[in-house]
mmCIF file of C-alpha atoms and ligand atoms in Angstrom:
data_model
loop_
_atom_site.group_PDB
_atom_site.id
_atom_site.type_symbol
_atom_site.label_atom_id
_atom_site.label_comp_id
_atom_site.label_asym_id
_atom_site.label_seq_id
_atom_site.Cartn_x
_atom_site.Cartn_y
_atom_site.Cartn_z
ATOM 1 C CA UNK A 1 0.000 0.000 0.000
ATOM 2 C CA UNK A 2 1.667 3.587 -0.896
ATOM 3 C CA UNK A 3 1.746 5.901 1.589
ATOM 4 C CA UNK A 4 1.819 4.231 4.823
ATOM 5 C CA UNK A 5 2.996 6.337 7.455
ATOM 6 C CA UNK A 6 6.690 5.507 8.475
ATOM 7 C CA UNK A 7 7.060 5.114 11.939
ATOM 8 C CA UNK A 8 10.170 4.713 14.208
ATOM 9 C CA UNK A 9 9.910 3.058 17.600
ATOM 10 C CA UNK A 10 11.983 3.248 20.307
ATOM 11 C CA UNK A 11 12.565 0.984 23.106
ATOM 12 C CA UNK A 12 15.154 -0.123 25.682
ATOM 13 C CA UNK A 13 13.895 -3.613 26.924
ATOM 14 C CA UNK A 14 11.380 -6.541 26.173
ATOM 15 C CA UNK A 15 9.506 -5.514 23.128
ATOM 16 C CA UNK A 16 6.585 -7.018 23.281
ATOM 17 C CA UNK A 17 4.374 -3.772 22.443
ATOM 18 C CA UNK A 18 7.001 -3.524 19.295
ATOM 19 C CA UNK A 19 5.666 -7.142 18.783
ATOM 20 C CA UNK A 20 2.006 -5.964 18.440
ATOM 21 C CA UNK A 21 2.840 -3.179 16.198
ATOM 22 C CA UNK A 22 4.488 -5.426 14.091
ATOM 23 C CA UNK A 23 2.169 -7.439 13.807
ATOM 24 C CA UNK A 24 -0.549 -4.963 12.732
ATOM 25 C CA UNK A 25 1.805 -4.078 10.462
ATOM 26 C CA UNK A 26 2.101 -7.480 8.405
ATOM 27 C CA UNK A 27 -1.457 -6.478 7.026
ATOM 28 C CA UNK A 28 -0.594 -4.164 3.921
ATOM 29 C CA UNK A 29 -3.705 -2.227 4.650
ATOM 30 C CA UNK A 30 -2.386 -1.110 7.861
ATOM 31 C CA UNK A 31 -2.098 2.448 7.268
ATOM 32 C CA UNK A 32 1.679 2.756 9.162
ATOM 33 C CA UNK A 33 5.030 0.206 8.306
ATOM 34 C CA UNK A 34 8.095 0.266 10.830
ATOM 35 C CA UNK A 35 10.784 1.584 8.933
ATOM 36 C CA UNK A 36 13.282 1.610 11.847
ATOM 37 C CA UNK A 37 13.528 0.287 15.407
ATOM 38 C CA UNK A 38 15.785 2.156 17.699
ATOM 39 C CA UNK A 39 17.385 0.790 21.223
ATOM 40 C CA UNK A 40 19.218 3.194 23.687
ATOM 41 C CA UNK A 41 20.424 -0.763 25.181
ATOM 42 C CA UNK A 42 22.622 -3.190 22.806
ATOM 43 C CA UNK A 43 20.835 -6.035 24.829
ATOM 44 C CA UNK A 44 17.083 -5.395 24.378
ATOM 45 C CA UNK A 45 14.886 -8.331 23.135
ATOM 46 C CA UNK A 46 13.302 -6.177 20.658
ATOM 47 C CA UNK A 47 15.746 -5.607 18.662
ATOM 48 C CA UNK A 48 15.873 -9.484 17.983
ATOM 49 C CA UNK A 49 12.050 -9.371 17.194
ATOM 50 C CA UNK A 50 13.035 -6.325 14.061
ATOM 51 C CA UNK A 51 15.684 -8.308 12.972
ATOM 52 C CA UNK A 52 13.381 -10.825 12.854
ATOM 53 C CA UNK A 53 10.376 -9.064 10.736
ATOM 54 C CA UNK A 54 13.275 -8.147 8.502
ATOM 55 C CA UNK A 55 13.188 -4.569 10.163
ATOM 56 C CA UNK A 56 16.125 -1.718 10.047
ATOM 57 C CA UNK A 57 17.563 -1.902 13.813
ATOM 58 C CA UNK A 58 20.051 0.723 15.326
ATOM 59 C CA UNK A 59 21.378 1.002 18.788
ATOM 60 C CA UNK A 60 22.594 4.506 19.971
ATOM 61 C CA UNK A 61 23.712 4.115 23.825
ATOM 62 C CA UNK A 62 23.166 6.943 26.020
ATOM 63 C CA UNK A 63 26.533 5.794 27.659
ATOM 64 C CA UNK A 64 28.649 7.068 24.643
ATOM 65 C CA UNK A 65 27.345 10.309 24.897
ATOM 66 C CA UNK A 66 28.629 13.424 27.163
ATOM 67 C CA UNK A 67 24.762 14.828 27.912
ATOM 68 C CA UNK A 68 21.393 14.245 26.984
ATOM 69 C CA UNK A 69 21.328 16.420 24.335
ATOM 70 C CA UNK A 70 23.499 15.018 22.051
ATOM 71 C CA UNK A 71 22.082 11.438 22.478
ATOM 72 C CA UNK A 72 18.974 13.006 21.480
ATOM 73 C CA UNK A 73 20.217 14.482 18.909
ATOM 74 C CA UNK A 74 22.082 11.330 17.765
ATOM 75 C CA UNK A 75 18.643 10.020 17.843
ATOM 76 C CA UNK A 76 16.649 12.647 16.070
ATOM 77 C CA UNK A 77 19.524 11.906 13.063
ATOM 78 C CA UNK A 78 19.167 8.001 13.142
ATOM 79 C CA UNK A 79 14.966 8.720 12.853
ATOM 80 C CA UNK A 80 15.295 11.540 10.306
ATOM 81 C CA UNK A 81 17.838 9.763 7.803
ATOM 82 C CA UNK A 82 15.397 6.687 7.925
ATOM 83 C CA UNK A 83 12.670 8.831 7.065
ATOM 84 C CA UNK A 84 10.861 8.647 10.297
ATOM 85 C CA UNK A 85 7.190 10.636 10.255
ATOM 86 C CA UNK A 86 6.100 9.436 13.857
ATOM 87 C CA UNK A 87 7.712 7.764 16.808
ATOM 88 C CA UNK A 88 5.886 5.557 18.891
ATOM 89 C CA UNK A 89 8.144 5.339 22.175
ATOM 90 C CA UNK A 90 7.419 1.512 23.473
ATOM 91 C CA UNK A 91 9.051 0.752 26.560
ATOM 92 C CA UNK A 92 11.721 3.593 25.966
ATOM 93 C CA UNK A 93 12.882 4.115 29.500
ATOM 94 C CA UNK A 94 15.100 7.499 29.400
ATOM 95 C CA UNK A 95 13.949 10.987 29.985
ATOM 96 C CA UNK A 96 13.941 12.695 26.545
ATOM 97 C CA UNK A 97 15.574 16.471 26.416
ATOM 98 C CA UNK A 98 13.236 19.304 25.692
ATOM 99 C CA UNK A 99 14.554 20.167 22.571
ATOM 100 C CA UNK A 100 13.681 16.469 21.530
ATOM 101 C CA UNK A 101 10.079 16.751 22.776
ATOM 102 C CA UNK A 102 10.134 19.967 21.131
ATOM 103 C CA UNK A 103 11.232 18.715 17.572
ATOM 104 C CA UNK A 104 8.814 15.665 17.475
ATOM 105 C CA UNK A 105 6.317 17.768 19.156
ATOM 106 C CA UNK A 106 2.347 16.233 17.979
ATOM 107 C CA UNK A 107 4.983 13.452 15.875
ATOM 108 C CA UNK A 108 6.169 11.403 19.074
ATOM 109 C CA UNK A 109 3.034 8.826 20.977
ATOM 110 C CA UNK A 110 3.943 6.860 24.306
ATOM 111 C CA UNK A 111 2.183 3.926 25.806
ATOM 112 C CA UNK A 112 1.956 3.671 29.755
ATOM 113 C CA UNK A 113 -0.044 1.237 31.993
ATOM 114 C CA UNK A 114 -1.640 3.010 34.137
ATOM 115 C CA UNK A 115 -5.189 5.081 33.045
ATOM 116 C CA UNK A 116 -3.489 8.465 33.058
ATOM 117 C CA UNK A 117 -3.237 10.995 34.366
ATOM 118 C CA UNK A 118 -3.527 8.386 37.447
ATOM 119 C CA UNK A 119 0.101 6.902 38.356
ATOM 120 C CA UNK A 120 2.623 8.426 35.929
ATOM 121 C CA UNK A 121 6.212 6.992 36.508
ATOM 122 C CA UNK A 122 7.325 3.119 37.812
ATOM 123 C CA UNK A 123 5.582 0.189 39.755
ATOM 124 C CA UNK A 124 2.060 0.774 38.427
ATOM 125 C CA UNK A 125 0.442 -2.124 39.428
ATOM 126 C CA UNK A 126 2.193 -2.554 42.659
ATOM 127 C CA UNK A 127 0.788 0.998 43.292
ATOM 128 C CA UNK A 128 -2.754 0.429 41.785
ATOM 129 C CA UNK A 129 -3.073 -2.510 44.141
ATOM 130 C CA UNK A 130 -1.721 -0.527 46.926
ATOM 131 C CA UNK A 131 -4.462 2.335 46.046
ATOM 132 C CA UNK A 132 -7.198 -0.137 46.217
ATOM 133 C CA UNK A 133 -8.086 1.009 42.553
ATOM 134 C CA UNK A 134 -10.868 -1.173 41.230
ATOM 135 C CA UNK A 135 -10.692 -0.078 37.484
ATOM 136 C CA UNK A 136 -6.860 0.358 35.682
ATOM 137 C CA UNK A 137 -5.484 -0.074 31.830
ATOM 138 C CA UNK A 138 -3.004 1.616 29.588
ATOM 139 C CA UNK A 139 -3.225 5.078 27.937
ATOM 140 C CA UNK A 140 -1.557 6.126 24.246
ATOM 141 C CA UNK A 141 -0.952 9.680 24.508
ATOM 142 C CA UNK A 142 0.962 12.396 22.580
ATOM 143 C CA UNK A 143 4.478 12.774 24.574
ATOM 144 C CA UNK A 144 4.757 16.344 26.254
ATOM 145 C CA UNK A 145 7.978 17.076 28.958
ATOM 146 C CA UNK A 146 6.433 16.161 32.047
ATOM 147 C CA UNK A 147 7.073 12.474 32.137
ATOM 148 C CA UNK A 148 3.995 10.429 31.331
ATOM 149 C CA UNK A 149 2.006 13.409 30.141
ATOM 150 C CA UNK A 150 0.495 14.524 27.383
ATOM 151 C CA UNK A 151 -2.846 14.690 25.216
ATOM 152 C CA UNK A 152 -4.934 11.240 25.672
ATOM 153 C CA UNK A 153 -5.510 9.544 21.964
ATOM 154 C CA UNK A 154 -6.823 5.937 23.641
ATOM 155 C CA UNK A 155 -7.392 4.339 26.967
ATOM 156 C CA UNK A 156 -8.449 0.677 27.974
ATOM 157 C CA UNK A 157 -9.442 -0.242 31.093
ATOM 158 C CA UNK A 158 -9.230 -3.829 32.604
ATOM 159 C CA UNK A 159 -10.542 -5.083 36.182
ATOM 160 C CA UNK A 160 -8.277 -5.494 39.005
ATOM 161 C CA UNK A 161 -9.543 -8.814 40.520
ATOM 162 C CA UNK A 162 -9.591 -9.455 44.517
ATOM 163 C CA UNK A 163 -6.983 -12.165 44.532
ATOM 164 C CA UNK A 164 -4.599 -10.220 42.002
ATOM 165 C CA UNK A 165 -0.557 -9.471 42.166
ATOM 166 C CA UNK A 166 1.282 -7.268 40.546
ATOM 167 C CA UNK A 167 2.425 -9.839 38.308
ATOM 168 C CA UNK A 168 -1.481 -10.784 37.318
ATOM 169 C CA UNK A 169 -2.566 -7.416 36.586
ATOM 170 C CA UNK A 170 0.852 -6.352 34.732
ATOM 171 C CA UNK A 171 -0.486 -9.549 32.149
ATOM 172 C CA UNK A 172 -3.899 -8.452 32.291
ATOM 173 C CA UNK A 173 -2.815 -4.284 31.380
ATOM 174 C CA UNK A 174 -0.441 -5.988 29.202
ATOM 175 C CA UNK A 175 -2.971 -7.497 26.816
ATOM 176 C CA UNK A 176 -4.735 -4.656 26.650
ATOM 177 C CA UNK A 177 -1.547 -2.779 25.710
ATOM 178 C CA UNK A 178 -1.439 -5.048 22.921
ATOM 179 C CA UNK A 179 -4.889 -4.379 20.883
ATOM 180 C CA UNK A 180 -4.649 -0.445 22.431
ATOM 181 C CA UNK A 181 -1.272 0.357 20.910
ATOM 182 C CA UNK A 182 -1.971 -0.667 17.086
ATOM 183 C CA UNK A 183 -5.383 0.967 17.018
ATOM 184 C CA UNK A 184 -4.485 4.034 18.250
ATOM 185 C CA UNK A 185 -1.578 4.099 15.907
ATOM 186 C CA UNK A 186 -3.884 3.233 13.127
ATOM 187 C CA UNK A 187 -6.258 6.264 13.988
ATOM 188 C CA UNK A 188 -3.496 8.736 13.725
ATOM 189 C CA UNK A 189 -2.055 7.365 10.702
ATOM 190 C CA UNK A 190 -5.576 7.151 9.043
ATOM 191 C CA UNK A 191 -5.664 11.149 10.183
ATOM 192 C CA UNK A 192 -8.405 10.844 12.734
ATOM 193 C CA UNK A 193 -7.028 12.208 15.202
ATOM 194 C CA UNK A 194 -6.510 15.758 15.669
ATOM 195 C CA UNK A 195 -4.847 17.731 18.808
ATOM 196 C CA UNK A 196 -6.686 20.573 19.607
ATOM 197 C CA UNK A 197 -5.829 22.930 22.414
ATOM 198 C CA UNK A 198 -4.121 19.905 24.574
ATOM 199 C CA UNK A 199 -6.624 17.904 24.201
ATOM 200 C CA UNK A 200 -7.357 14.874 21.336
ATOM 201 C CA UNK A 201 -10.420 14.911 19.249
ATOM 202 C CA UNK A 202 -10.287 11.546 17.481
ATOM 203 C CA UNK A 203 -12.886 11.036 14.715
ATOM 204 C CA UNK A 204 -14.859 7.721 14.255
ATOM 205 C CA UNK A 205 -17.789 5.732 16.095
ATOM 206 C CA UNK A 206 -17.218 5.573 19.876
ATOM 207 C CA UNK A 207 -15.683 1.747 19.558
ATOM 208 C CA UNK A 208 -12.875 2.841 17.123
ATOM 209 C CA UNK A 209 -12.097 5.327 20.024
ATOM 210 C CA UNK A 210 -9.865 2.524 22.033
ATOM 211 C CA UNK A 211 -12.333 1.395 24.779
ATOM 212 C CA UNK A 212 -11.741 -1.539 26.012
ATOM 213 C CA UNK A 213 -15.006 -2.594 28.168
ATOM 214 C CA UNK A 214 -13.774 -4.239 31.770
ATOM 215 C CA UNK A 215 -17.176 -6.827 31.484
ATOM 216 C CA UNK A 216 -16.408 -7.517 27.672
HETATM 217 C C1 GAR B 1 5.013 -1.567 28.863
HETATM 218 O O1 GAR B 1 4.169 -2.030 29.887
HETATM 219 C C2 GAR B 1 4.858 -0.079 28.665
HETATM 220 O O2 GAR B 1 3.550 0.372 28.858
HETATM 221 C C3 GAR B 1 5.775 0.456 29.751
HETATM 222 O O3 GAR B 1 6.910 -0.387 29.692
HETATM 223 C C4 GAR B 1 6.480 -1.684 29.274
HETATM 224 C C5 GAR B 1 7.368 -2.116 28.133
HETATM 225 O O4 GAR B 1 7.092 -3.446 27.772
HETATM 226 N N1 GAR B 1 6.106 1.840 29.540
HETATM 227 C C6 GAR B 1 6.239 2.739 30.512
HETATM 228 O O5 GAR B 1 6.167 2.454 31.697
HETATM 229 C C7 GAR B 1 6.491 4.172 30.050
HETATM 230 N N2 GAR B 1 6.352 5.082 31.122
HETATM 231 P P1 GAR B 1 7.473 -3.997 26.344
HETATM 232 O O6 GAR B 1 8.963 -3.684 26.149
HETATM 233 O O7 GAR B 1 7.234 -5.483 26.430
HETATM 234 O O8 GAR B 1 6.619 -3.309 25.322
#
């Protein structure tokens, strides 16, 4: 399909939301291809899974670099000469400079399990547990500078269950991580979804909004 929107993702670990993506990907109507994955770790298990799907890996270590800024903008090079449109940040687990959020400003999405702006930062689950929360998920949003912040383009929600551990609900947030990521990627690529003020108005019937019903 011509014209799919190129998208770089960047992680530092696992991979498994890099899994989904690709994935979603494989269909050639998907409206956005993975034209480079990018690890700040030489070690992560994701770049194994691009290699795999035949995708353009780099690793840029924020150890060889004197300051955040010029990782970043080691970065912003690696994404721009590989034709990058969007990044979609997928376990990516360094703070990003301002001038970075800056350049990919409304062109740079994050996932994060928690229902934001509830529990920004580590240990969600342990900390949803600890809260007593009855209700938590995962939330795609635009990236901003405050960590974890930023306008909302999908959340799901998933039960926490009485007899649940951190480890239980992490799988449970994690599935819905999986189906939340590639469909709010494929709004934004399709153009449906439009930042106004700092706030997302995504176009389409309430279902192709991200929802993921708890009792589903
Ligand atoms: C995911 O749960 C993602 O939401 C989280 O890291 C995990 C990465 O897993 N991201 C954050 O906490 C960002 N603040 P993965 O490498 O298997 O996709």
């Amino acid at each position: 399909m011509a014209g799919r929107l190129k998208v770089g993702v960047l992680i530092s670990g696992r991979g498994s939301n890099l899994q989904a993506l690709i994935d979603a990907a494989k269909d050639p109507s998907y409206p956005a291809e993975i034209v480079l994955v990018l690890s700040n770790k030489p070690d992560a298990k994701g770049l194994e899974r691009a290699a795999g799907a035949g995708i353009a890996t780099a690793v840029i270590s924020h150890k060889d670099f004197a300051d955040r800024k010029s990782f970043d903008g080691a970065m912003t090079e690696a994404l721009e000469s590989a034709g990058v449109e969007l990044i979609c940040l997928a376990g990516f687990m360094r703070l990003l400079s301002a001038e970075f959020v800056e350049h990919w400003r409304d062109r740079m999405i994050n996932i994060h399990p928690s229902l934001l702006p509830l529990l920004p930062g580590l240990d969600t689950h342990e900390r949803a547990l600890e809260m007593g929360l009855r209700l938590h998920g995962c939330s795609v949003h635009f990236v901003r500078q405050e960590m974890d912040s930023g306008p909302l383009i999908g959340q799901a929600a998933v039960p926490v269950l009485p007899d649940d551990d951190a480890e239980s609900l992490a799988a449970r947030v994690l599935e819905a991580e999986h189906r939340l990521y590639p469909a709010c990627l494929k709004l934004l690529a399709e153009g449906r979804v439009k930042v106004e003020g700092e706030r997302c108005r995504v176009e389409g019937t309430p279902s192709a909004q991200a929802l993921v019903n708890p009792l589903a």
